[in-house]
């Protein structure tokens, strides 16, 4: 496959028209093209797609390659055309891939110069693309301010639709490459700290055995940053604690396993000898705990409130196992973190569970995706590996 599928959106629309009309002449008429021009456009698209899309050029009978492409293009334009319809009925026919890229980059960067740098273009090229888009839309999409270019609500809305549509076309490119036995583009996984400890590495090891040539890109971050990246199609899926119900209508959550918090100390800590534990002493201790607002922090605080005590105030907030382990071992801190996340340290005896917290409620851990997301073959295989690698929390030390 050569070039990029979205480089000419009109070619993709012609492909859909032909698959629906069953006649090149009818498809050409729908797109306002002559039949020779339509034939040339289709040939260019097939070169980029890596092979024939139709069994016979003059009919709408799809090849396996065309069958792989069609549903992706349908979904992409369903998203994009809704964004266009909110602005102008002409945009579906006139807007180019270059204009959409300029729009996204300008919304993200708030400046023609920064947008151009990101795209490898000169600022006037980006400015012209936006001006043409605004002329077709019949409205201003950006307002110049002292702080830069302020995007209108319409610009944000169309930019989001464009991101999702272009992401769907990137999925199409991966599907077409898979037909040829080629891995196309990395799978982008947003991983919360819990996922990075043992679950994701085990799944990745299995995935690499099944798909040895396919790249996977791991993006670390907190929940707020990663859920935003997922909505913007900057990552394909997100792993970690679920926020049931899902925080946004466009996010789907799939539980894979349950996890419980682990309250731990370094071997030999005095708190390990207390049976039952002295909760008042624990409330005065130094702790490493989840950040405020995290589900685990709420459970930690509730444990002390149930004993009629105020939660510990001398705390270090982090989701890092490394920081927790080092503070526990070197400075005598106690720790509270996901049991699945801490499994390697518990298994090696670097940390030991305190005799409390065994009845804390389980938290669902799983995979978050965009509503309507259809994985590529490789992405589906990684999801299977994630399910297979789910830790057995009952077997944790």
PDB file of N, CA and C in Angstrom, residues 245-336:
ATOM      1  N   UNK A 245     -20.422   4.096  36.563  1.00  0.00           N
ATOM      2  CA  UNK A 245     -20.617   4.099  35.102  1.00  0.00           C
ATOM      3  C   UNK A 245     -19.541   4.933  34.399  1.00  0.00           C
ATOM      4  N   UNK A 246     -19.372   4.672  33.114  1.00  0.00           N
ATOM      5  CA  UNK A 246     -18.369   5.410  32.342  1.00  0.00           C
ATOM      6  C   UNK A 246     -18.632   6.909  32.448  1.00  0.00           C
ATOM      7  N   UNK A 247     -17.557   7.721  32.517  1.00  0.00           N
ATOM      8  CA  UNK A 247     -17.720   9.152  32.770  1.00  0.00           C
ATOM      9  C   UNK A 247     -18.280   9.948  31.593  1.00  0.00           C
ATOM     10  N   UNK A 248     -18.251   9.371  30.392  1.00  0.00           N
ATOM     11  CA  UNK A 248     -18.720  10.092  29.207  1.00  0.00           C
ATOM     12  C   UNK A 248     -19.542   9.147  28.338  1.00  0.00           C
ATOM     13  N   UNK A 249     -20.511   9.691  27.628  1.00  0.00           N
ATOM     14  CA  UNK A 249     -21.378   8.876  26.788  1.00  0.00           C
ATOM     15  C   UNK A 249     -20.629   8.207  25.642  1.00  0.00           C
ATOM     16  N   UNK A 250     -19.494   8.776  25.237  1.00  0.00           N
ATOM     17  CA  UNK A 250     -18.766   8.227  24.096  1.00  0.00           C
ATOM     18  C   UNK A 250     -17.684   7.236  24.509  1.00  0.00           C
ATOM     19  N   UNK A 251     -17.698   6.811  25.777  1.00  0.00           N
ATOM     20  CA  UNK A 251     -16.708   5.862  26.278  1.00  0.00           C
ATOM     21  C   UNK A 251     -17.407   4.573  26.698  1.00  0.00           C
ATOM     22  N   UNK A 252     -16.842   3.432  26.283  1.00  0.00           N
ATOM     23  CA  UNK A 252     -17.337   2.117  26.692  1.00  0.00           C
ATOM     24  C   UNK A 252     -16.306   1.453  27.590  1.00  0.00           C
ATOM     25  N   UNK A 253     -16.767   0.795  28.636  1.00  0.00           N
ATOM     26  CA  UNK A 253     -15.880   0.115  29.567  1.00  0.00           C
ATOM     27  C   UNK A 253     -16.173  -1.388  29.558  1.00  0.00           C
ATOM     28  N   UNK A 254     -15.114  -2.194  29.570  1.00  0.00           N
ATOM     29  CA  UNK A 254     -15.253  -3.648  29.616  1.00  0.00           C
ATOM     30  C   UNK A 254     -14.413  -4.178  30.775  1.00  0.00           C
ATOM     31  N   UNK A 255     -15.066  -4.749  31.772  1.00  0.00           N
ATOM     32  CA  UNK A 255     -14.348  -5.302  32.925  1.00  0.00           C
ATOM     33  C   UNK A 255     -13.564  -6.543  32.498  1.00  0.00           C
ATOM     34  N   UNK A 256     -12.324  -6.646  32.986  1.00  0.00           N
ATOM     35  CA  UNK A 256     -11.491  -7.810  32.729  1.00  0.00           C
ATOM     36  C   UNK A 256     -11.245  -8.602  34.011  1.00  0.00           C
ATOM     37  N   UNK A 257     -10.975  -7.919  35.116  1.00  0.00           N
ATOM     38  CA  UNK A 257     -10.807  -8.604  36.404  1.00  0.00           C
ATOM     39  C   UNK A 257     -11.090  -7.610  37.515  1.00  0.00           C
ATOM     40  N   UNK A 258     -11.142  -8.116  38.746  1.00  0.00           N
ATOM     41  CA  UNK A 258     -11.346  -7.268  39.915  1.00  0.00           C
ATOM     42  C   UNK A 258     -10.055  -7.174  40.710  1.00  0.00           C
ATOM     43  N   UNK A 259      -9.899  -6.079  41.396  1.00  0.00           N
ATOM     44  CA  UNK A 259      -8.683  -5.820  42.168  1.00  0.00           C
ATOM     45  C   UNK A 259      -9.075  -5.246  43.523  1.00  0.00           C
ATOM     46  N   UNK A 260      -8.235  -5.475  44.521  1.00  0.00           N
ATOM     47  CA  UNK A 260      -8.425  -4.862  45.834  1.00  0.00           C
ATOM     48  C   UNK A 260      -7.158  -4.122  46.228  1.00  0.00           C
ATOM     49  N   UNK A 261      -7.331  -3.092  47.015  1.00  0.00           N
ATOM     50  CA  UNK A 261      -6.179  -2.346  47.501  1.00  0.00           C
ATOM     51  C   UNK A 261      -5.335  -3.217  48.419  1.00  0.00           C
ATOM     52  N   UNK A 262      -4.059  -2.970  48.388  1.00  0.00           N
ATOM     53  CA  UNK A 262      -3.128  -3.611  49.319  1.00  0.00           C
ATOM     54  C   UNK A 262      -2.541  -2.538  50.224  1.00  0.00           C
ATOM     55  N   UNK A 263      -2.589  -2.759  51.537  1.00  0.00           N
ATOM     56  CA  UNK A 263      -1.936  -1.879  52.510  1.00  0.00           C
ATOM     57  C   UNK A 263      -0.696  -2.614  52.987  1.00  0.00           C
ATOM     58  N   UNK A 264       0.469  -1.997  52.819  1.00  0.00           N
ATOM     59  CA  UNK A 264       1.722  -2.738  52.938  1.00  0.00           C
ATOM     60  C   UNK A 264       2.756  -1.968  53.753  1.00  0.00           C
ATOM     61  N   UNK A 265       3.773  -2.723  54.140  1.00  0.00           N
ATOM     62  CA  UNK A 265       4.931  -2.157  54.833  1.00  0.00           C
ATOM     63  C   UNK A 265       6.153  -2.964  54.427  1.00  0.00           C
ATOM     64  N   UNK A 266       7.333  -2.413  54.695  1.00  0.00           N
ATOM     65  CA  UNK A 266       8.557  -3.164  54.469  1.00  0.00           C
ATOM     66  C   UNK A 266       8.683  -4.255  55.531  1.00  0.00           C
ATOM     67  N   UNK A 267       9.306  -5.373  55.198  1.00  0.00           N
ATOM     68  CA  UNK A 267       9.492  -6.422  56.202  1.00  0.00           C
ATOM     69  C   UNK A 267      10.137  -5.866  57.478  1.00  0.00           C
ATOM     70  N   UNK A 268       9.620  -6.298  58.637  1.00  0.00           N
ATOM     71  CA  UNK A 268      10.166  -5.848  59.911  1.00  0.00           C
ATOM     72  C   UNK A 268       9.536  -4.592  60.464  1.00  0.00           C
ATOM     73  N   UNK A 269       8.628  -3.961  59.729  1.00  0.00           N
ATOM     74  CA  UNK A 269       7.975  -2.749  60.246  1.00  0.00           C
ATOM     75  C   UNK A 269       7.151  -3.101  61.483  1.00  0.00           C
ATOM     76  N   UNK A 270       7.181  -2.261  62.536  1.00  0.00           N
ATOM     77  CA  UNK A 270       6.442  -2.576  63.771  1.00  0.00           C
ATOM     78  C   UNK A 270       4.956  -2.809  63.556  1.00  0.00           C
ATOM     79  N   UNK A 271       4.368  -2.148  62.574  1.00  0.00           N
ATOM     80  CA  UNK A 271       2.926  -2.287  62.366  1.00  0.00           C
ATOM     81  C   UNK A 271       2.543  -3.712  61.959  1.00  0.00           C
ATOM     82  N   UNK A 272       3.503  -4.490  61.439  1.00  0.00           N
ATOM     83  CA  UNK A 272       3.196  -5.840  61.011  1.00  0.00           C
ATOM     84  C   UNK A 272       2.964  -6.784  62.187  1.00  0.00           C
ATOM     85  N   UNK A 273       3.407  -6.375  63.368  1.00  0.00           N
ATOM     86  CA  UNK A 273       3.261  -7.251  64.539  1.00  0.00           C
ATOM     87  C   UNK A 273       1.988  -7.034  65.320  1.00  0.00           C
ATOM     88  N   UNK A 274       1.188  -6.047  64.939  1.00  0.00           N
ATOM     89  CA  UNK A 274      -0.028  -5.727  65.683  1.00  0.00           C
ATOM     90  C   UNK A 274      -1.209  -6.544  65.160  1.00  0.00           C
ATOM     91  N   UNK A 275      -1.770  -7.385  66.023  1.00  0.00           N
ATOM     92  CA  UNK A 275      -2.950  -8.189  65.684  1.00  0.00           C
ATOM     93  C   UNK A 275      -3.934  -8.121  66.833  1.00  0.00           C
ATOM     94  N   UNK A 276      -5.053  -7.402  66.738  1.00  0.00           N
ATOM     95  CA  UNK A 276      -5.452  -6.598  65.579  1.00  0.00           C
ATOM     96  C   UNK A 276      -4.623  -5.330  65.501  1.00  0.00           C
ATOM     97  N   UNK A 277      -4.634  -4.662  64.370  1.00  0.00           N
ATOM     98  CA  UNK A 277      -3.813  -3.463  64.212  1.00  0.00           C
ATOM     99  C   UNK A 277      -4.326  -2.315  65.069  1.00  0.00           C
ATOM    100  N   UNK A 278      -3.411  -1.467  65.488  1.00  0.00           N
ATOM    101  CA  UNK A 278      -3.756  -0.255  66.228  1.00  0.00           C
ATOM    102  C   UNK A 278      -4.074   0.830  65.198  1.00  0.00           C
ATOM    103  N   UNK A 279      -5.368   1.025  64.928  1.00  0.00           N
ATOM    104  CA  UNK A 279      -5.768   1.955  63.876  1.00  0.00           C
ATOM    105  C   UNK A 279      -5.358   3.389  64.202  1.00  0.00           C
ATOM    106  N   UNK A 280      -5.382   3.749  65.474  1.00  0.00           N
ATOM    107  CA  UNK A 280      -4.978   5.104  65.853  1.00  0.00           C
ATOM    108  C   UNK A 280      -3.509   5.330  65.521  1.00  0.00           C
ATOM    109  N   UNK A 281      -2.677   4.318  65.769  1.00  0.00           N
ATOM    110  CA  UNK A 281      -1.248   4.439  65.439  1.00  0.00           C
ATOM    111  C   UNK A 281      -1.058   4.509  63.925  1.00  0.00           C
ATOM    112  N   UNK A 282      -1.833   3.729  63.205  1.00  0.00           N
ATOM    113  CA  UNK A 282      -1.729   3.767  61.751  1.00  0.00           C
ATOM    114  C   UNK A 282      -2.161   5.126  61.197  1.00  0.00           C
ATOM    115  N   UNK A 283      -3.145   5.753  61.847  1.00  0.00           N
ATOM    116  CA  UNK A 283      -3.608   7.068  61.388  1.00  0.00           C
ATOM    117  C   UNK A 283      -2.538   8.128  61.581  1.00  0.00           C
ATOM    118  N   UNK A 284      -1.608   7.897  62.495  1.00  0.00           N
ATOM    119  CA  UNK A 284      -0.527   8.870  62.741  1.00  0.00           C
ATOM    120  C   UNK A 284       0.716   8.573  61.901  1.00  0.00           C
ATOM    121  N   UNK A 285       0.733   7.460  61.220  1.00  0.00           N
ATOM    122  CA  UNK A 285       1.929   7.032  60.483  1.00  0.00           C
ATOM    123  C   UNK A 285       2.090   7.818  59.182  1.00  0.00           C
ATOM    124  N   UNK A 286       3.290   7.708  58.607  1.00  0.00           N
ATOM    125  CA  UNK A 286       3.565   8.273  57.283  1.00  0.00           C
ATOM    126  C   UNK A 286       3.086   7.276  56.224  1.00  0.00           C
ATOM    127  N   UNK A 287       2.362   7.782  55.231  1.00  0.00           N
ATOM    128  CA  UNK A 287       1.778   6.901  54.229  1.00  0.00           C
ATOM    129  C   UNK A 287       2.101   7.375  52.812  1.00  0.00           C
ATOM    130  N   UNK A 288       2.168   6.397  51.905  1.00  0.00           N
ATOM    131  CA  UNK A 288       2.159   6.660  50.462  1.00  0.00           C
ATOM    132  C   UNK A 288       0.803   6.164  49.961  1.00  0.00           C
ATOM    133  N   UNK A 289       0.008   7.063  49.369  1.00  0.00           N
ATOM    134  CA  UNK A 289      -1.386   6.741  49.051  1.00  0.00           C
ATOM    135  C   UNK A 289      -1.735   7.223  47.636  1.00  0.00           C
ATOM    136  N   UNK A 290      -2.863   6.735  47.082  1.00  0.00           N
ATOM    137  CA  UNK A 290      -3.312   7.248  45.777  1.00  0.00           C
ATOM    138  C   UNK A 290      -3.662   8.724  45.850  1.00  0.00           C
ATOM    139  N   UNK A 291      -3.663   9.377  44.696  1.00  0.00           N
ATOM    140  CA  UNK A 291      -3.970  10.802  44.637  1.00  0.00           C
ATOM    141  C   UNK A 291      -5.407  11.081  45.053  1.00  0.00           C
ATOM    142  N   UNK A 292      -5.647  12.290  45.538  1.00  0.00           N
ATOM    143  CA  UNK A 292      -6.997  12.714  45.872  1.00  0.00           C
ATOM    144  C   UNK A 292      -7.884  12.606  44.644  1.00  0.00           C
ATOM    145  N   UNK A 293      -9.079  12.096  44.839  1.00  0.00           N
ATOM    146  CA  UNK A 293     -10.012  11.924  43.737  1.00  0.00           C
ATOM    147  C   UNK A 293      -9.972  10.546  43.111  1.00  0.00           C
ATOM    148  N   UNK A 294      -8.904   9.780  43.357  1.00  0.00           N
ATOM    149  CA  UNK A 294      -8.820   8.426  42.818  1.00  0.00           C
ATOM    150  C   UNK A 294      -9.715   7.498  43.633  1.00  0.00           C
ATOM    151  N   UNK A 295     -10.325   6.479  43.008  1.00  0.00           N
ATOM    152  CA  UNK A 295     -11.179   5.559  43.761  1.00  0.00           C
ATOM    153  C   UNK A 295     -10.471   4.911  44.946  1.00  0.00           C
ATOM    154  N   UNK A 296      -9.195   4.563  44.769  1.00  0.00           N
ATOM    155  CA  UNK A 296      -8.456   3.932  45.854  1.00  0.00           C
ATOM    156  C   UNK A 296      -8.278   4.838  47.058  1.00  0.00           C
ATOM    157  N   UNK A 297      -8.142   6.133  46.797  1.00  0.00           N
ATOM    158  CA  UNK A 297      -7.984   7.071  47.923  1.00  0.00           C
ATOM    159  C   UNK A 297      -9.267   7.138  48.747  1.00  0.00           C
ATOM    160  N   UNK A 298     -10.401   7.107  48.068  1.00  0.00           N
ATOM    161  CA  UNK A 298     -11.669   7.128  48.794  1.00  0.00           C
ATOM    162  C   UNK A 298     -11.809   5.895  49.676  1.00  0.00           C
ATOM    163  N   UNK A 299     -11.401   4.737  49.166  1.00  0.00           N
ATOM    164  CA  UNK A 299     -11.460   3.520  49.976  1.00  0.00           C
ATOM    165  C   UNK A 299     -10.509   3.599  51.168  1.00  0.00           C
ATOM    166  N   UNK A 300      -9.313   4.127  50.951  1.00  0.00           N
ATOM    167  CA  UNK A 300      -8.331   4.271  52.031  1.00  0.00           C
ATOM    168  C   UNK A 300      -8.878   5.170  53.133  1.00  0.00           C
ATOM    169  N   UNK A 301      -9.431   6.304  52.757  1.00  0.00           N
ATOM    170  CA  UNK A 301      -9.976   7.235  53.760  1.00  0.00           C
ATOM    171  C   UNK A 301     -11.141   6.604  54.510  1.00  0.00           C
ATOM    172  N   UNK A 302     -11.990   5.854  53.796  1.00  0.00           N
ATOM    173  CA  UNK A 302     -13.161   5.237  54.425  1.00  0.00           C
ATOM    174  C   UNK A 302     -12.750   4.219  55.468  1.00  0.00           C
ATOM    175  N   UNK A 303     -11.615   3.571  55.279  1.00  0.00           N
ATOM    176  CA  UNK A 303     -11.146   2.570  56.236  1.00  0.00           C
ATOM    177  C   UNK A 303     -10.931   3.200  57.612  1.00  0.00           C
ATOM    178  N   UNK A 304     -10.385   4.393  57.669  1.00  0.00           N
ATOM    179  CA  UNK A 304     -10.134   5.073  58.940  1.00  0.00           C
ATOM    180  C   UNK A 304     -11.409   5.706  59.493  1.00  0.00           C
ATOM    181  N   UNK A 305     -12.222   6.237  58.615  1.00  0.00           N
ATOM    182  CA  UNK A 305     -13.474   6.844  59.091  1.00  0.00           C
ATOM    183  C   UNK A 305     -14.377   5.794  59.723  1.00  0.00           C
ATOM    184  N   UNK A 306     -14.331   4.570  59.210  1.00  0.00           N
ATOM    185  CA  UNK A 306     -15.131   3.496  59.789  1.00  0.00           C
ATOM    186  C   UNK A 306     -14.693   3.171  61.218  1.00  0.00           C
ATOM    187  N   UNK A 307     -13.429   3.480  61.529  1.00  0.00           N
ATOM    188  CA  UNK A 307     -12.911   3.272  62.890  1.00  0.00           C
ATOM    189  C   UNK A 307     -13.063   4.515  63.743  1.00  0.00           C
ATOM    190  N   UNK A 308     -13.769   5.540  63.232  1.00  0.00           N
ATOM    191  CA  UNK A 308     -13.988   6.772  63.974  1.00  0.00           C
ATOM    192  C   UNK A 308     -12.787   7.686  64.003  1.00  0.00           C
ATOM    193  N   UNK A 309     -11.891   7.544  63.028  1.00  0.00           N
ATOM    194  CA  UNK A 309     -10.657   8.317  62.994  1.00  0.00           C
ATOM    195  C   UNK A 309     -10.603   9.172  61.729  1.00  0.00           C
ATOM    196  N   UNK A 310      -9.867  10.268  61.805  1.00  0.00           N
ATOM    197  CA  UNK A 310      -9.588  11.045  60.617  1.00  0.00           C
ATOM    198  C   UNK A 310      -8.524  10.329  59.797  1.00  0.00           C
ATOM    199  N   UNK A 311      -8.643  10.333  58.473  1.00  0.00           N
ATOM    200  CA  UNK A 311      -7.623   9.680  57.647  1.00  0.00           C
ATOM    201  C   UNK A 311      -6.253  10.321  57.879  1.00  0.00           C
ATOM    202  N   UNK A 312      -5.177   9.567  57.667  1.00  0.00           N
ATOM    203  CA  UNK A 312      -3.825  10.127  57.816  1.00  0.00           C
ATOM    204  C   UNK A 312      -3.653  11.385  56.968  1.00  0.00           C
ATOM    205  N   UNK A 313      -2.960  12.361  57.544  1.00  0.00           N
ATOM    206  CA  UNK A 313      -2.734  13.616  56.830  1.00  0.00           C
ATOM    207  C   UNK A 313      -1.301  13.748  56.341  1.00  0.00           C
ATOM    208  N   UNK A 314      -0.381  12.988  56.926  1.00  0.00           N
ATOM    209  CA  UNK A 314       1.033  13.054  56.525  1.00  0.00           C
ATOM    210  C   UNK A 314       1.252  12.021  55.427  1.00  0.00           C
ATOM    211  N   UNK A 315       0.921  12.400  54.212  1.00  0.00           N
ATOM    212  CA  UNK A 315       0.931  11.431  53.119  1.00  0.00           C
ATOM    213  C   UNK A 315       1.724  11.952  51.929  1.00  0.00           C
ATOM    214  N   UNK A 316       2.217  11.027  51.147  1.00  0.00           N
ATOM    215  CA  UNK A 316       2.772  11.303  49.828  1.00  0.00           C
ATOM    216  C   UNK A 316       1.780  10.714  48.831  1.00  0.00           C
ATOM    217  N   UNK A 317       1.297  11.524  47.912  1.00  0.00           N
ATOM    218  CA  UNK A 317       0.319  11.063  46.928  1.00  0.00           C
ATOM    219  C   UNK A 317       1.030  10.664  45.639  1.00  0.00           C
ATOM    220  N   UNK A 318       0.858   9.426  45.234  1.00  0.00           N
ATOM    221  CA  UNK A 318       1.471   8.952  43.991  1.00  0.00           C
ATOM    222  C   UNK A 318       0.840   7.635  43.589  1.00  0.00           C
ATOM    223  N   UNK A 319       0.901   7.336  42.311  1.00  0.00           N
ATOM    224  CA  UNK A 319       0.506   6.027  41.817  1.00  0.00           C
ATOM    225  C   UNK A 319       1.706   5.185  41.451  1.00  0.00           C
ATOM    226  N   UNK A 320       2.904   5.627  41.849  1.00  0.00           N
ATOM    227  CA  UNK A 320       4.143   4.951  41.462  1.00  0.00           C
ATOM    228  C   UNK A 320       4.526   3.882  42.479  1.00  0.00           C
ATOM    229  N   UNK A 321       4.634   2.649  42.018  1.00  0.00           N
ATOM    230  CA  UNK A 321       5.103   1.559  42.876  1.00  0.00           C
ATOM    231  C   UNK A 321       6.544   1.797  43.290  1.00  0.00           C
ATOM    232  N   UNK A 322       7.355   2.344  42.380  1.00  0.00           N
ATOM    233  CA  UNK A 322       8.776   2.567  42.686  1.00  0.00           C
ATOM    234  C   UNK A 322       8.920   3.529  43.858  1.00  0.00           C
ATOM    235  N   UNK A 323       8.182   4.638  43.836  1.00  0.00           N
ATOM    236  CA  UNK A 323       8.270   5.602  44.930  1.00  0.00           C
ATOM    237  C   UNK A 323       7.760   4.987  46.217  1.00  0.00           C
ATOM    238  N   UNK A 324       6.636   4.269  46.145  1.00  0.00           N
ATOM    239  CA  UNK A 324       6.105   3.624  47.352  1.00  0.00           C
ATOM    240  C   UNK A 324       7.123   2.643  47.935  1.00  0.00           C
ATOM    241  N   UNK A 325       7.675   1.798  47.087  1.00  0.00           N
ATOM    242  CA  UNK A 325       8.617   0.775  47.570  1.00  0.00           C
ATOM    243  C   UNK A 325       9.835   1.403  48.224  1.00  0.00           C
ATOM    244  N   UNK A 326      10.393   2.436  47.590  1.00  0.00           N
ATOM    245  CA  UNK A 326      11.597   3.036  48.144  1.00  0.00           C
ATOM    246  C   UNK A 326      11.322   3.773  49.454  1.00  0.00           C
ATOM    247  N   UNK A 327      10.184   4.471  49.538  1.00  0.00           N
ATOM    248  CA  UNK A 327       9.855   5.147  50.794  1.00  0.00           C
ATOM    249  C   UNK A 327       9.550   4.142  51.899  1.00  0.00           C
ATOM    250  N   UNK A 328       8.940   3.025  51.546  1.00  0.00           N
ATOM    251  CA  UNK A 328       8.666   1.999  52.551  1.00  0.00           C
ATOM    252  C   UNK A 328       9.952   1.358  53.057  1.00  0.00           C
ATOM    253  N   UNK A 329      10.841   1.043  52.135  1.00  0.00           N
ATOM    254  CA  UNK A 329      12.079   0.342  52.516  1.00  0.00           C
ATOM    255  C   UNK A 329      13.076   1.284  53.178  1.00  0.00           C
ATOM    256  N   UNK A 330      13.235   2.487  52.640  1.00  0.00           N
ATOM    257  CA  UNK A 330      14.278   3.391  53.112  1.00  0.00           C
ATOM    258  C   UNK A 330      13.834   4.331  54.228  1.00  0.00           C
ATOM    259  N   UNK A 331      12.525   4.638  54.286  1.00  0.00           N
ATOM    260  CA  UNK A 331      12.071   5.633  55.267  1.00  0.00           C
ATOM    261  C   UNK A 331      10.950   5.131  56.169  1.00  0.00           C
ATOM    262  N   UNK A 332      10.583   3.862  56.061  1.00  0.00           N
ATOM    263  CA  UNK A 332       9.602   3.294  56.977  1.00  0.00           C
ATOM    264  C   UNK A 332       8.167   3.706  56.715  1.00  0.00           C
ATOM    265  N   UNK A 333       7.880   4.235  55.534  1.00  0.00           N
ATOM    266  CA  UNK A 333       6.503   4.602  55.221  1.00  0.00           C
ATOM    267  C   UNK A 333       5.633   3.349  55.085  1.00  0.00           C
ATOM    268  N   UNK A 334       4.357   3.510  55.325  1.00  0.00           N
ATOM    269  CA  UNK A 334       3.373   2.504  54.976  1.00  0.00           C
ATOM    270  C   UNK A 334       2.796   2.873  53.611  1.00  0.00           C
ATOM    271  N   UNK A 335       2.246   1.887  52.912  1.00  0.00           N
ATOM    272  CA  UNK A 335       1.772   2.142  51.564  1.00  0.00           C
ATOM    273  C   UNK A 335       0.386   1.598  51.313  1.00  0.00           C
ATOM    274  N   UNK A 336      -0.317   2.279  50.425  1.00  0.00           N
ATOM    275  CA  UNK A 336      -1.646   1.839  49.983  1.00  0.00           C
ATOM    276  C   UNK A 336      -1.682   1.958  48.470  1.00  0.00           C
TER     277      UNK A 336
END
